[in-house]
mmCIF file of C-alpha atoms and ligand atoms in Angstrom:
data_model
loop_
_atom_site.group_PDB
_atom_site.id
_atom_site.type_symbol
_atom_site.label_atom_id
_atom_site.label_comp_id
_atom_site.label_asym_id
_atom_site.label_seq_id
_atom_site.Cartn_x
_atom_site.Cartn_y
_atom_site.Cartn_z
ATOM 1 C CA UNK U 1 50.520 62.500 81.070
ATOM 2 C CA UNK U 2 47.197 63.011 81.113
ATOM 3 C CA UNK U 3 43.930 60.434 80.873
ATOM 4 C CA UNK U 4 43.491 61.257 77.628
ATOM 5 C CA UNK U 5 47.013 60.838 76.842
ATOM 6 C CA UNK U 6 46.895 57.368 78.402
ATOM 7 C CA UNK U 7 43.625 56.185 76.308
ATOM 8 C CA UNK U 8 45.027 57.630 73.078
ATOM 9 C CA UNK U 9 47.783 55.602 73.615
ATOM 10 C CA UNK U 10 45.877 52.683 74.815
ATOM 11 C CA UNK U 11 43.814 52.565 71.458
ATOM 12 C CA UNK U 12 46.635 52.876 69.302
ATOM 13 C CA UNK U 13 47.771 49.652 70.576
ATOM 14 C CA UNK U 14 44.596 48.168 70.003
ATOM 15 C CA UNK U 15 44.209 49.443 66.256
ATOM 16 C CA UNK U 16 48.238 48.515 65.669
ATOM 17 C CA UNK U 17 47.487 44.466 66.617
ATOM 18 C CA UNK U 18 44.058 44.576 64.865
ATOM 19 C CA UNK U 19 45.653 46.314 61.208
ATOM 20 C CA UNK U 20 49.105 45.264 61.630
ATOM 21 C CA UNK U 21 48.973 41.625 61.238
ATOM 22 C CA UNK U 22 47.408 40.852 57.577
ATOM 23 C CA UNK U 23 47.112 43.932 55.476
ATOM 24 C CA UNK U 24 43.965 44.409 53.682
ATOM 25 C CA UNK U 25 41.551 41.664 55.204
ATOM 26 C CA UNK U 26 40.920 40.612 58.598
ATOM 27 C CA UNK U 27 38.573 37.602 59.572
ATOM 28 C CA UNK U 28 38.620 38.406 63.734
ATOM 29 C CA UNK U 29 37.822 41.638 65.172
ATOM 30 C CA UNK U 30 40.275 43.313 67.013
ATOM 31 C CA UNK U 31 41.692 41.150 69.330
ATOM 32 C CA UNK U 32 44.400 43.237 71.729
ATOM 33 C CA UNK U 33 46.475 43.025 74.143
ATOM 34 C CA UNK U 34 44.598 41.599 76.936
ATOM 35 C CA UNK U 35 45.307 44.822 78.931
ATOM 36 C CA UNK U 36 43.368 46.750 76.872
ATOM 37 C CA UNK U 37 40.644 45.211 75.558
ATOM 38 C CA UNK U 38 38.954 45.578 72.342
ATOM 39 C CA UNK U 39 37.102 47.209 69.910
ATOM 40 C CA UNK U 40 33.504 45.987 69.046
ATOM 41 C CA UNK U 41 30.605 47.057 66.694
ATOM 42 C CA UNK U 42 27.103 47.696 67.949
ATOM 43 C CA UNK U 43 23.952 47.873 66.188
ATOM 44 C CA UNK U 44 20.856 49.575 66.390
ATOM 45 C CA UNK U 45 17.632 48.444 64.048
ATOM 46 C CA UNK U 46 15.941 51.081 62.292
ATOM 47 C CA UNK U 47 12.547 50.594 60.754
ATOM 48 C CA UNK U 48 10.096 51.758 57.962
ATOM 49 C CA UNK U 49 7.278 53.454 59.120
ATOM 50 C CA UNK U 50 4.905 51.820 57.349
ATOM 51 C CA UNK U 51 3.676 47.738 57.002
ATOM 52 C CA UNK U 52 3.883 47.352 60.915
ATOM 53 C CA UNK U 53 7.537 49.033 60.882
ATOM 54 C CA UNK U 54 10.001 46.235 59.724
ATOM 55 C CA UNK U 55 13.599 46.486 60.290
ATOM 56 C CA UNK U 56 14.868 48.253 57.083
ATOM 57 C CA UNK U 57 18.477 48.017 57.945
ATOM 58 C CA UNK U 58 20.698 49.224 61.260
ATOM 59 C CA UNK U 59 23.401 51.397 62.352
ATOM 60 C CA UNK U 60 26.611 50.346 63.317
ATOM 61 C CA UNK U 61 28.149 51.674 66.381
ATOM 62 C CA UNK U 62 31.227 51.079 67.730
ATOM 63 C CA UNK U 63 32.444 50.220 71.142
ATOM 64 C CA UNK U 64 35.564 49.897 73.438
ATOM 65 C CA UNK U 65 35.005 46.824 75.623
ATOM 66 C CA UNK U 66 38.286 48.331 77.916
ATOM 67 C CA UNK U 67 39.597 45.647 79.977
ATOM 68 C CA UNK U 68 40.011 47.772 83.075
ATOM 69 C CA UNK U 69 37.408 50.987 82.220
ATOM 70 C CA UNK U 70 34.771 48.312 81.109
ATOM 71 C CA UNK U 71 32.318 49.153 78.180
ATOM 72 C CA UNK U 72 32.940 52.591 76.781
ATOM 73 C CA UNK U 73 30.753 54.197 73.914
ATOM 74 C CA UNK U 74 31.958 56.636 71.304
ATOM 75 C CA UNK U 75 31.652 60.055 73.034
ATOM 76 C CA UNK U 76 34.729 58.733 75.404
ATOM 77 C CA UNK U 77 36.868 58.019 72.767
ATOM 78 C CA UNK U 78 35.989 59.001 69.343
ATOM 79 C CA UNK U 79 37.159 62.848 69.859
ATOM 80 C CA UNK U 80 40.681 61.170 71.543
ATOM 81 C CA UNK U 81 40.752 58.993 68.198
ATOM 82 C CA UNK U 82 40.116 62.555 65.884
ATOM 83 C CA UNK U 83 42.685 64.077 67.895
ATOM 84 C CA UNK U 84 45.183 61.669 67.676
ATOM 85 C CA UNK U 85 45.222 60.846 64.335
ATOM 86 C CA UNK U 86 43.741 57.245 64.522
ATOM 87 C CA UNK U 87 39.953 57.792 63.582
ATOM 88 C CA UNK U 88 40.960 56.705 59.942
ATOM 89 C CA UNK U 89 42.003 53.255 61.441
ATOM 90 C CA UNK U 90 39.213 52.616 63.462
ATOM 91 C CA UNK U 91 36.276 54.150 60.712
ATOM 92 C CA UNK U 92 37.718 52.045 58.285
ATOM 93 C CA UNK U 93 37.962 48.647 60.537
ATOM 94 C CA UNK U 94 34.071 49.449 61.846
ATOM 95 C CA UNK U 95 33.216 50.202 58.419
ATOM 96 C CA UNK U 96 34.608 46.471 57.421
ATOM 97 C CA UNK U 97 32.797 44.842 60.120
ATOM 98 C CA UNK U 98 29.708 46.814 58.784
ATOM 99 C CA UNK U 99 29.936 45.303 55.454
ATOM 100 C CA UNK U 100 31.090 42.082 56.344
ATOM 101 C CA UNK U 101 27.802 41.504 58.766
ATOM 102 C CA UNK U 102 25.183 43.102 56.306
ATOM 103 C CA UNK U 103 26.531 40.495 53.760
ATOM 104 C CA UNK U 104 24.486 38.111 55.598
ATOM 105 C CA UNK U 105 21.569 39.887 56.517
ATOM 106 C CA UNK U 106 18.648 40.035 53.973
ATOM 107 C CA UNK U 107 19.055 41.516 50.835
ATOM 108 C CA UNK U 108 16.883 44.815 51.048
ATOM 109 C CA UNK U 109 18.566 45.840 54.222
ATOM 110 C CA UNK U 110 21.355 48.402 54.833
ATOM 111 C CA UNK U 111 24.056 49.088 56.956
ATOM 112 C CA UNK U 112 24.725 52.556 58.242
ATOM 113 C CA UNK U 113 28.415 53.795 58.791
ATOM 114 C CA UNK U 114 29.136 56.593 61.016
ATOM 115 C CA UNK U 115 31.940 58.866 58.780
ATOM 116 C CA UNK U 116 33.613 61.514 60.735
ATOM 117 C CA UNK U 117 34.622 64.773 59.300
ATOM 118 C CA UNK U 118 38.728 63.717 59.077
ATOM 119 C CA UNK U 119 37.493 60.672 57.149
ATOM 120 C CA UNK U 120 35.779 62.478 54.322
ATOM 121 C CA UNK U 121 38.856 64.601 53.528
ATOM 122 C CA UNK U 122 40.903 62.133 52.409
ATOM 123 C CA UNK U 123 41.447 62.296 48.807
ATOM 124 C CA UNK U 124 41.303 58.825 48.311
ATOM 125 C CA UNK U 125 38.277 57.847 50.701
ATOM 126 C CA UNK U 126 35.690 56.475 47.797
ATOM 127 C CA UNK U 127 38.423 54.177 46.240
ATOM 128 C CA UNK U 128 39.038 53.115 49.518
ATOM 129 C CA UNK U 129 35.025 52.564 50.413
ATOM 130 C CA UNK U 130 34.977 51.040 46.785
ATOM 131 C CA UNK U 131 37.713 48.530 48.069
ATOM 132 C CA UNK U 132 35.722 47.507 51.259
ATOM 133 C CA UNK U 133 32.934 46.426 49.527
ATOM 134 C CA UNK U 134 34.630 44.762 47.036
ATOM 135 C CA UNK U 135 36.359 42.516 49.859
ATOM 136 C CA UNK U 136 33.085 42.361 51.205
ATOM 137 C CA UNK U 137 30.957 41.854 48.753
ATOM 138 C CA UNK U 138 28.540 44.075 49.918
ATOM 139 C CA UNK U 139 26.747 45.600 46.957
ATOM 140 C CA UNK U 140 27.200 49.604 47.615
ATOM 141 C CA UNK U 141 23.359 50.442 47.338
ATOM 142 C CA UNK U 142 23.349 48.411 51.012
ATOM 143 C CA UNK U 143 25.737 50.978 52.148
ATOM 144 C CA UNK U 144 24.731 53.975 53.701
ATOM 145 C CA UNK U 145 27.036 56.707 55.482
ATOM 146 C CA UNK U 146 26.439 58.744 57.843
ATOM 147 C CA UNK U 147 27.922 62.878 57.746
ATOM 148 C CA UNK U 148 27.489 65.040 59.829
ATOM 149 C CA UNK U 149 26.995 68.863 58.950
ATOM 150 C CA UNK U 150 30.208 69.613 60.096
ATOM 151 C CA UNK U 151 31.686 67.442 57.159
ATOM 152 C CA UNK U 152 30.154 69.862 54.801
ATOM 153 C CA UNK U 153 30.330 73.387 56.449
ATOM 154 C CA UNK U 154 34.038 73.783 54.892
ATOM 155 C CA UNK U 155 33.782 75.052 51.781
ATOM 156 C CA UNK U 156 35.840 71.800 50.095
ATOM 157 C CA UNK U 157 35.667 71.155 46.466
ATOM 158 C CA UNK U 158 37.564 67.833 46.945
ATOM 159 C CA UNK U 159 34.586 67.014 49.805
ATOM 160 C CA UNK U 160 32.091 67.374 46.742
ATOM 161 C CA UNK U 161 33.523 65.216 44.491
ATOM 162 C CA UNK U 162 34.122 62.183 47.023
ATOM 163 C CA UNK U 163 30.517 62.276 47.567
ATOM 164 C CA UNK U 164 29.692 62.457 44.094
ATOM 165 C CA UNK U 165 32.203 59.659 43.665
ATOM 166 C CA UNK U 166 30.858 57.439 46.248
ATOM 167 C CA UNK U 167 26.754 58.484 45.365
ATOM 168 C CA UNK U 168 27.833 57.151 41.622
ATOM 169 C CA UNK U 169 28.612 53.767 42.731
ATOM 170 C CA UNK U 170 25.177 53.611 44.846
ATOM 171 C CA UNK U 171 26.310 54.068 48.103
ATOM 172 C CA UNK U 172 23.602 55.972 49.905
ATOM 173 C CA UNK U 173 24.399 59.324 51.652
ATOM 174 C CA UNK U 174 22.848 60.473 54.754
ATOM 175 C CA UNK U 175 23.162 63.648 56.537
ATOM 176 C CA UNK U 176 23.112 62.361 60.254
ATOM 177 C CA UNK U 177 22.054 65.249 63.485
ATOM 178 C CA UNK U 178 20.226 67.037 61.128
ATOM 179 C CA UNK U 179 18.939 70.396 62.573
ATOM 180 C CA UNK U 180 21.414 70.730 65.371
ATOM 181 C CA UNK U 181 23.906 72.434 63.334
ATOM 182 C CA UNK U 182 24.131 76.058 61.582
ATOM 183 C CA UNK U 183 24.810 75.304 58.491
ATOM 184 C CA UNK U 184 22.066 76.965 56.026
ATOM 185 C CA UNK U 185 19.758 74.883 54.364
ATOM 186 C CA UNK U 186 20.526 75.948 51.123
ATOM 187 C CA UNK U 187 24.530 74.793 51.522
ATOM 188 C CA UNK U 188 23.501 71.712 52.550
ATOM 189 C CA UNK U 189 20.787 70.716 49.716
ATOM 190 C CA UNK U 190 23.953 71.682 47.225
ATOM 191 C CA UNK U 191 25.240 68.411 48.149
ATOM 192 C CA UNK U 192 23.091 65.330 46.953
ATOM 193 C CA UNK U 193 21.998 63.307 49.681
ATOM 194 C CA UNK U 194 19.475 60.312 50.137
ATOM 195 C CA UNK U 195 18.375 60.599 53.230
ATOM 196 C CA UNK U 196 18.116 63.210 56.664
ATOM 197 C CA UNK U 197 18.189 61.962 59.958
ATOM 198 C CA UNK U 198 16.260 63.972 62.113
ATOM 199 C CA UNK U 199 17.892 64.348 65.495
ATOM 200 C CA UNK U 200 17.061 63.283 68.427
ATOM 201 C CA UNK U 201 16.417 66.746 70.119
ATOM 202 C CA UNK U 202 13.487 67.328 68.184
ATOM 203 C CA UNK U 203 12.340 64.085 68.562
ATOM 204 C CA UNK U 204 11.814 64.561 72.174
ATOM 205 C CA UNK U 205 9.981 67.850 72.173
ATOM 206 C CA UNK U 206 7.221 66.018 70.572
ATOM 207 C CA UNK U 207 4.460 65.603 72.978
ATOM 208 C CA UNK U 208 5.357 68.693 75.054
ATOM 209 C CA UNK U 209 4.174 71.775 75.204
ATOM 210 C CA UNK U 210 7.081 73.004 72.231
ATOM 211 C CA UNK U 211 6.659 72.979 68.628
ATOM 212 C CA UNK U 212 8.326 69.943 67.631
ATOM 213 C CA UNK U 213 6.176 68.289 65.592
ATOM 214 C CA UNK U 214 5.824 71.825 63.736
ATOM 215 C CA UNK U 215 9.514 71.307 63.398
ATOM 216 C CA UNK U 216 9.608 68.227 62.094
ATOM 217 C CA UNK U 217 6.407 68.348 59.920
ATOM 218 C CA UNK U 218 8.713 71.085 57.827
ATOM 219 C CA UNK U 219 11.716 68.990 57.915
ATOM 220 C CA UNK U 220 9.451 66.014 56.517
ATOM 221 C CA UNK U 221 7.837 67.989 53.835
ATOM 222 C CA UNK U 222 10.969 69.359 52.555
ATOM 223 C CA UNK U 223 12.556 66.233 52.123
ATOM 224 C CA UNK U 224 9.999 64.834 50.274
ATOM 225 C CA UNK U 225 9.714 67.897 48.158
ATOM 226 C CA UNK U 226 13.477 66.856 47.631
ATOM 227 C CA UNK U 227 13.174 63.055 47.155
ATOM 228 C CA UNK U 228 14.462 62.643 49.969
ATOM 229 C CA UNK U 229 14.197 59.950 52.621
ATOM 230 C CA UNK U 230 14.041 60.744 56.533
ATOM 231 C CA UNK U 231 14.875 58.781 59.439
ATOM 232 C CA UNK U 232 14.025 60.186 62.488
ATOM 233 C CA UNK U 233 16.169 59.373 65.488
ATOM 234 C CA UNK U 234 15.753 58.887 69.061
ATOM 235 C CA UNK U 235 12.216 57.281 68.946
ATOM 236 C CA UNK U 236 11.510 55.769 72.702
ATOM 237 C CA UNK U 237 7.868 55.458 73.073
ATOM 238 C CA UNK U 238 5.080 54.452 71.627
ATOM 239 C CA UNK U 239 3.362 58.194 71.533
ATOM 240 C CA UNK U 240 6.206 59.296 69.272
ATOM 241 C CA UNK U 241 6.679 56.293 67.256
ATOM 242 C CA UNK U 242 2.804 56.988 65.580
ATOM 243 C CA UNK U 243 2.890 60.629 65.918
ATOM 244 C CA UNK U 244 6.439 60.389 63.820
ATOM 245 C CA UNK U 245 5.020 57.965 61.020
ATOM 246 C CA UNK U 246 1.717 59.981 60.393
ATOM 247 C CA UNK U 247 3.910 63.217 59.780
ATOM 248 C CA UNK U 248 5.541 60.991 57.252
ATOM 249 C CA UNK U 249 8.934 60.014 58.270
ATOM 250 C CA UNK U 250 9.970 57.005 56.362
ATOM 251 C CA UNK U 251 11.807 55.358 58.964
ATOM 252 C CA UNK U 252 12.155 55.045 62.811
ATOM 253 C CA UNK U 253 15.171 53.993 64.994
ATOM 254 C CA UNK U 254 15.177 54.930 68.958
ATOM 255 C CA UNK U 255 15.216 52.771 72.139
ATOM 256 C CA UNK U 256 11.466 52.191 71.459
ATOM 257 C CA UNK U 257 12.472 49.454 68.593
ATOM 258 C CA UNK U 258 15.966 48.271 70.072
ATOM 259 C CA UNK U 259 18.955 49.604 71.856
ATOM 260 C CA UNK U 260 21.791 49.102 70.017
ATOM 261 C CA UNK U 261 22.588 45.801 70.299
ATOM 262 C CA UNK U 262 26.079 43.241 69.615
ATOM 263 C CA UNK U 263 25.616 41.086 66.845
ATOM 264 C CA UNK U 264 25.183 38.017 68.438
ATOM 265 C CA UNK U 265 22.028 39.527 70.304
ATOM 266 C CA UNK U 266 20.348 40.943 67.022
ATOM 267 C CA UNK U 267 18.041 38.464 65.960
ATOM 268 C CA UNK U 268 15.988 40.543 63.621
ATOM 269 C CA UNK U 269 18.199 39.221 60.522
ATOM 270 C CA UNK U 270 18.981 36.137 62.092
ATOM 271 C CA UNK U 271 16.749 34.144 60.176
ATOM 272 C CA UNK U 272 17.689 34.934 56.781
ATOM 273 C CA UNK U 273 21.185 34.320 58.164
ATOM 274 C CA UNK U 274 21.305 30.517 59.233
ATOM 275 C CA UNK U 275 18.895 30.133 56.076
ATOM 276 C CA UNK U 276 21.421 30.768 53.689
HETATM 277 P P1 C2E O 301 24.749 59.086 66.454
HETATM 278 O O1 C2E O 301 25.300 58.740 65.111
HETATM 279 O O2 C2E O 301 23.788 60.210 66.538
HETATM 280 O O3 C2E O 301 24.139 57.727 67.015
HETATM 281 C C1 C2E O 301 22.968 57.659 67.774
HETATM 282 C C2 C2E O 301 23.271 57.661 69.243
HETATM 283 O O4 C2E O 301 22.048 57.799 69.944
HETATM 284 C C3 C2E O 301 23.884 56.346 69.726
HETATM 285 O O5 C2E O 301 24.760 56.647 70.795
HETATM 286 C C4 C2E O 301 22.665 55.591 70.229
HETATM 287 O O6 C2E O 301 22.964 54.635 71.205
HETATM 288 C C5 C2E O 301 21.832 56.707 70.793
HETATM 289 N N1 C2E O 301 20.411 56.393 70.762
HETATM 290 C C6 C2E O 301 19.755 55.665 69.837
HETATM 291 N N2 C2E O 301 18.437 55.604 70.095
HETATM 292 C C7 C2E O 301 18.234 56.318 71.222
HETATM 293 C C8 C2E O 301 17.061 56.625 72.006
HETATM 294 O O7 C2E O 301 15.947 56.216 71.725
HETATM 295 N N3 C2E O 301 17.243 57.407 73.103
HETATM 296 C C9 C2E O 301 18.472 57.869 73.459
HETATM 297 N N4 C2E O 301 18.545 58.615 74.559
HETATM 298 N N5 C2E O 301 19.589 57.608 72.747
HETATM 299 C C10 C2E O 301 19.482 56.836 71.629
HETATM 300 P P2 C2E O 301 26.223 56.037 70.856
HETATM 301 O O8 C2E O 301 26.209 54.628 70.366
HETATM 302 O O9 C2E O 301 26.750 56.336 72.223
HETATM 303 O O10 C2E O 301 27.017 56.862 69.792
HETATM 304 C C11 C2E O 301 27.267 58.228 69.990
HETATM 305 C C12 C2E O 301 27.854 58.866 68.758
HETATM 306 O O11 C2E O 301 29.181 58.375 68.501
HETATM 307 C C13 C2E O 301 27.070 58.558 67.496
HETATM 308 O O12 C2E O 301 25.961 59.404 67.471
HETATM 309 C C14 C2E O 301 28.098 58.855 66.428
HETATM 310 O O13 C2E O 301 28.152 60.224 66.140
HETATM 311 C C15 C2E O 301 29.400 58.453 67.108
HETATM 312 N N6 C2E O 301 29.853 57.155 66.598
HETATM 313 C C16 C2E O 301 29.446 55.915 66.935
HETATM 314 N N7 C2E O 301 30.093 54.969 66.218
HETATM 315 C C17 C2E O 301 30.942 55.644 65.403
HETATM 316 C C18 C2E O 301 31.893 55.231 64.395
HETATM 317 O O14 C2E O 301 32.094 54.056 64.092
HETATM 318 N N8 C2E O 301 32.587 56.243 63.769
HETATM 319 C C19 C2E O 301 32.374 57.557 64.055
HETATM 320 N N9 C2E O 301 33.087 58.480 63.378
HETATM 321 N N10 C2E O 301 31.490 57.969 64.972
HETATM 322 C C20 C2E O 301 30.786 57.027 65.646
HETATM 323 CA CA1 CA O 302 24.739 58.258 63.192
HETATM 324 CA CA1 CA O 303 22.463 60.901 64.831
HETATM 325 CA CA1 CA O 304 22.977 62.464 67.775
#
């Protein structure tokens, strides 16, 4: 058997004792098998762009504190959890942390959910969003998910009408890389969605000698033209935080604000918390 065999395996465990126990709600996160390790959500601020850039909400991303391969982010084991069949276990249990943290956090702000393409194809997926909040009690206008082009490139009727279904109840839809795929424009914009997230790549041309503010000054107007709201990603200095909020992005997350952070170290929200 291969590695990959071995973590696929490995994580299965891990989502088995975290959904097996009480079906439907869980108070802990994923506690494992000690061998293993567990599962734990990240987040990342990201902030408006204007009135001195407050946190507006943050992104949630998930973790593998391994007990032997230490702390392992996403690219190591989200494509073994696609592959195997699992990443509708662990998208739904990080999308239940998600709402059960933003409950406390201030009542403009939003959590961001990272939705991967296997995810959006089930048939029942809003009803079983709808369901999360409900335990929750998040209302759905705090909840924003993330897609990715690639969720949208198939030409899938029953795609449509999830995110229909789940953009009727006020969750918030964002299209998440945006401008690193090759999707055409005009595909994408038949799908209603709140806001772009302007990757990272272009983010980091700005300031060089390549047209990246060019870039994103299109992407920007566009969206606005649309109604549109865009975050744009990747911000890590100071440079590209201003030169990204006078081209009129409406909100800025990058290294620049805050890594991405475990909950117990995010104190942006903190005080709102203990306060009610
Ligand atoms: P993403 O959704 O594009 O998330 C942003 C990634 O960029 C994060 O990597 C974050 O740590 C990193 N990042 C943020 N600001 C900066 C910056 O200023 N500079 C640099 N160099 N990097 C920055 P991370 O946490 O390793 O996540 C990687 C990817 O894994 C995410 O990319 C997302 O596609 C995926 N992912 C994470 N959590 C989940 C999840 O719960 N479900 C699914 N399906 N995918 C997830
Ligand atoms: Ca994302
Ligand atoms: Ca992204
Ligand atoms: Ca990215």
């Amino acid at each position: 058997r291969n590695a990959r065999d071995i973590l696929k395996n490995e994580l299965r465990e891990v989502l088995a004792k975290g959904t097996s126990s009480t079906p439907g709600l869980q108070s802990d996160p994923i506690a494992t098998k000690p061998d293993f390790g567990s599962l734990e959500v990240y987040y990342q601020t990201v902030h408006r762009a204007e009135g001195g850039y407050p946190a507006s909400g943050a992104e949630a991303l998930v973790r593998w504190r391994h007990s032997q391969r230490g702390l392992l982010t996403p690219a190591s084991f989200i494509p073994v959890a696609e592959e195997g069949g699992l990443i509708d276990a662990l998208g739904f249990w990080v999308l239940r942390e998600a709402c059960r943290t933003a409950c406390k956090w201030p009542e403009h702000t939003f959590v961001a959910v990272n939705v991967s393409p296997a995810q959006l194809r089930r048939p029942n997926f809003a009803e079983e969003v709808f369901a999360v909040l409900e335990e929750s009690g998040l209302p759905p206008s705090r909840l924003e998910l993330e897609l990715t082009e690639s969720s949208l490139i198939e030409d899938n009727s029953d795609v449509y009408s999830v995110l229909q279904s789940l953009r009727s109840q006020g969750i918030q839809i964002s299209l998440d890389d945006f401008g690193t795929g090759f999707s055409c424009l005009s595909h994408l914009m038949r799908f209603d969605i709140d806001r772009i997230k302007i990757d990272r790549s272009f983010v980091s041309l700005l300031g060089t000698k390549a047209n990246g503010a060019a870039i994103i000054g299109a992407i920007v107007a566009l969206s606005r033209n649309l109604g549109i709201s865009t975050t744009a990603e990747g911000v890590e200095t100071e440079y590209q935080r201003d030169f990204l909020a006078a081209l009129g992005c409406t909100d800025l997350q990058g290294y620049f604000f805050s890594k991405p952070v475990p909950l117990r170290e995010l104190d942006c929200f903190r005080e709102a918390e203990s306060a009610a």
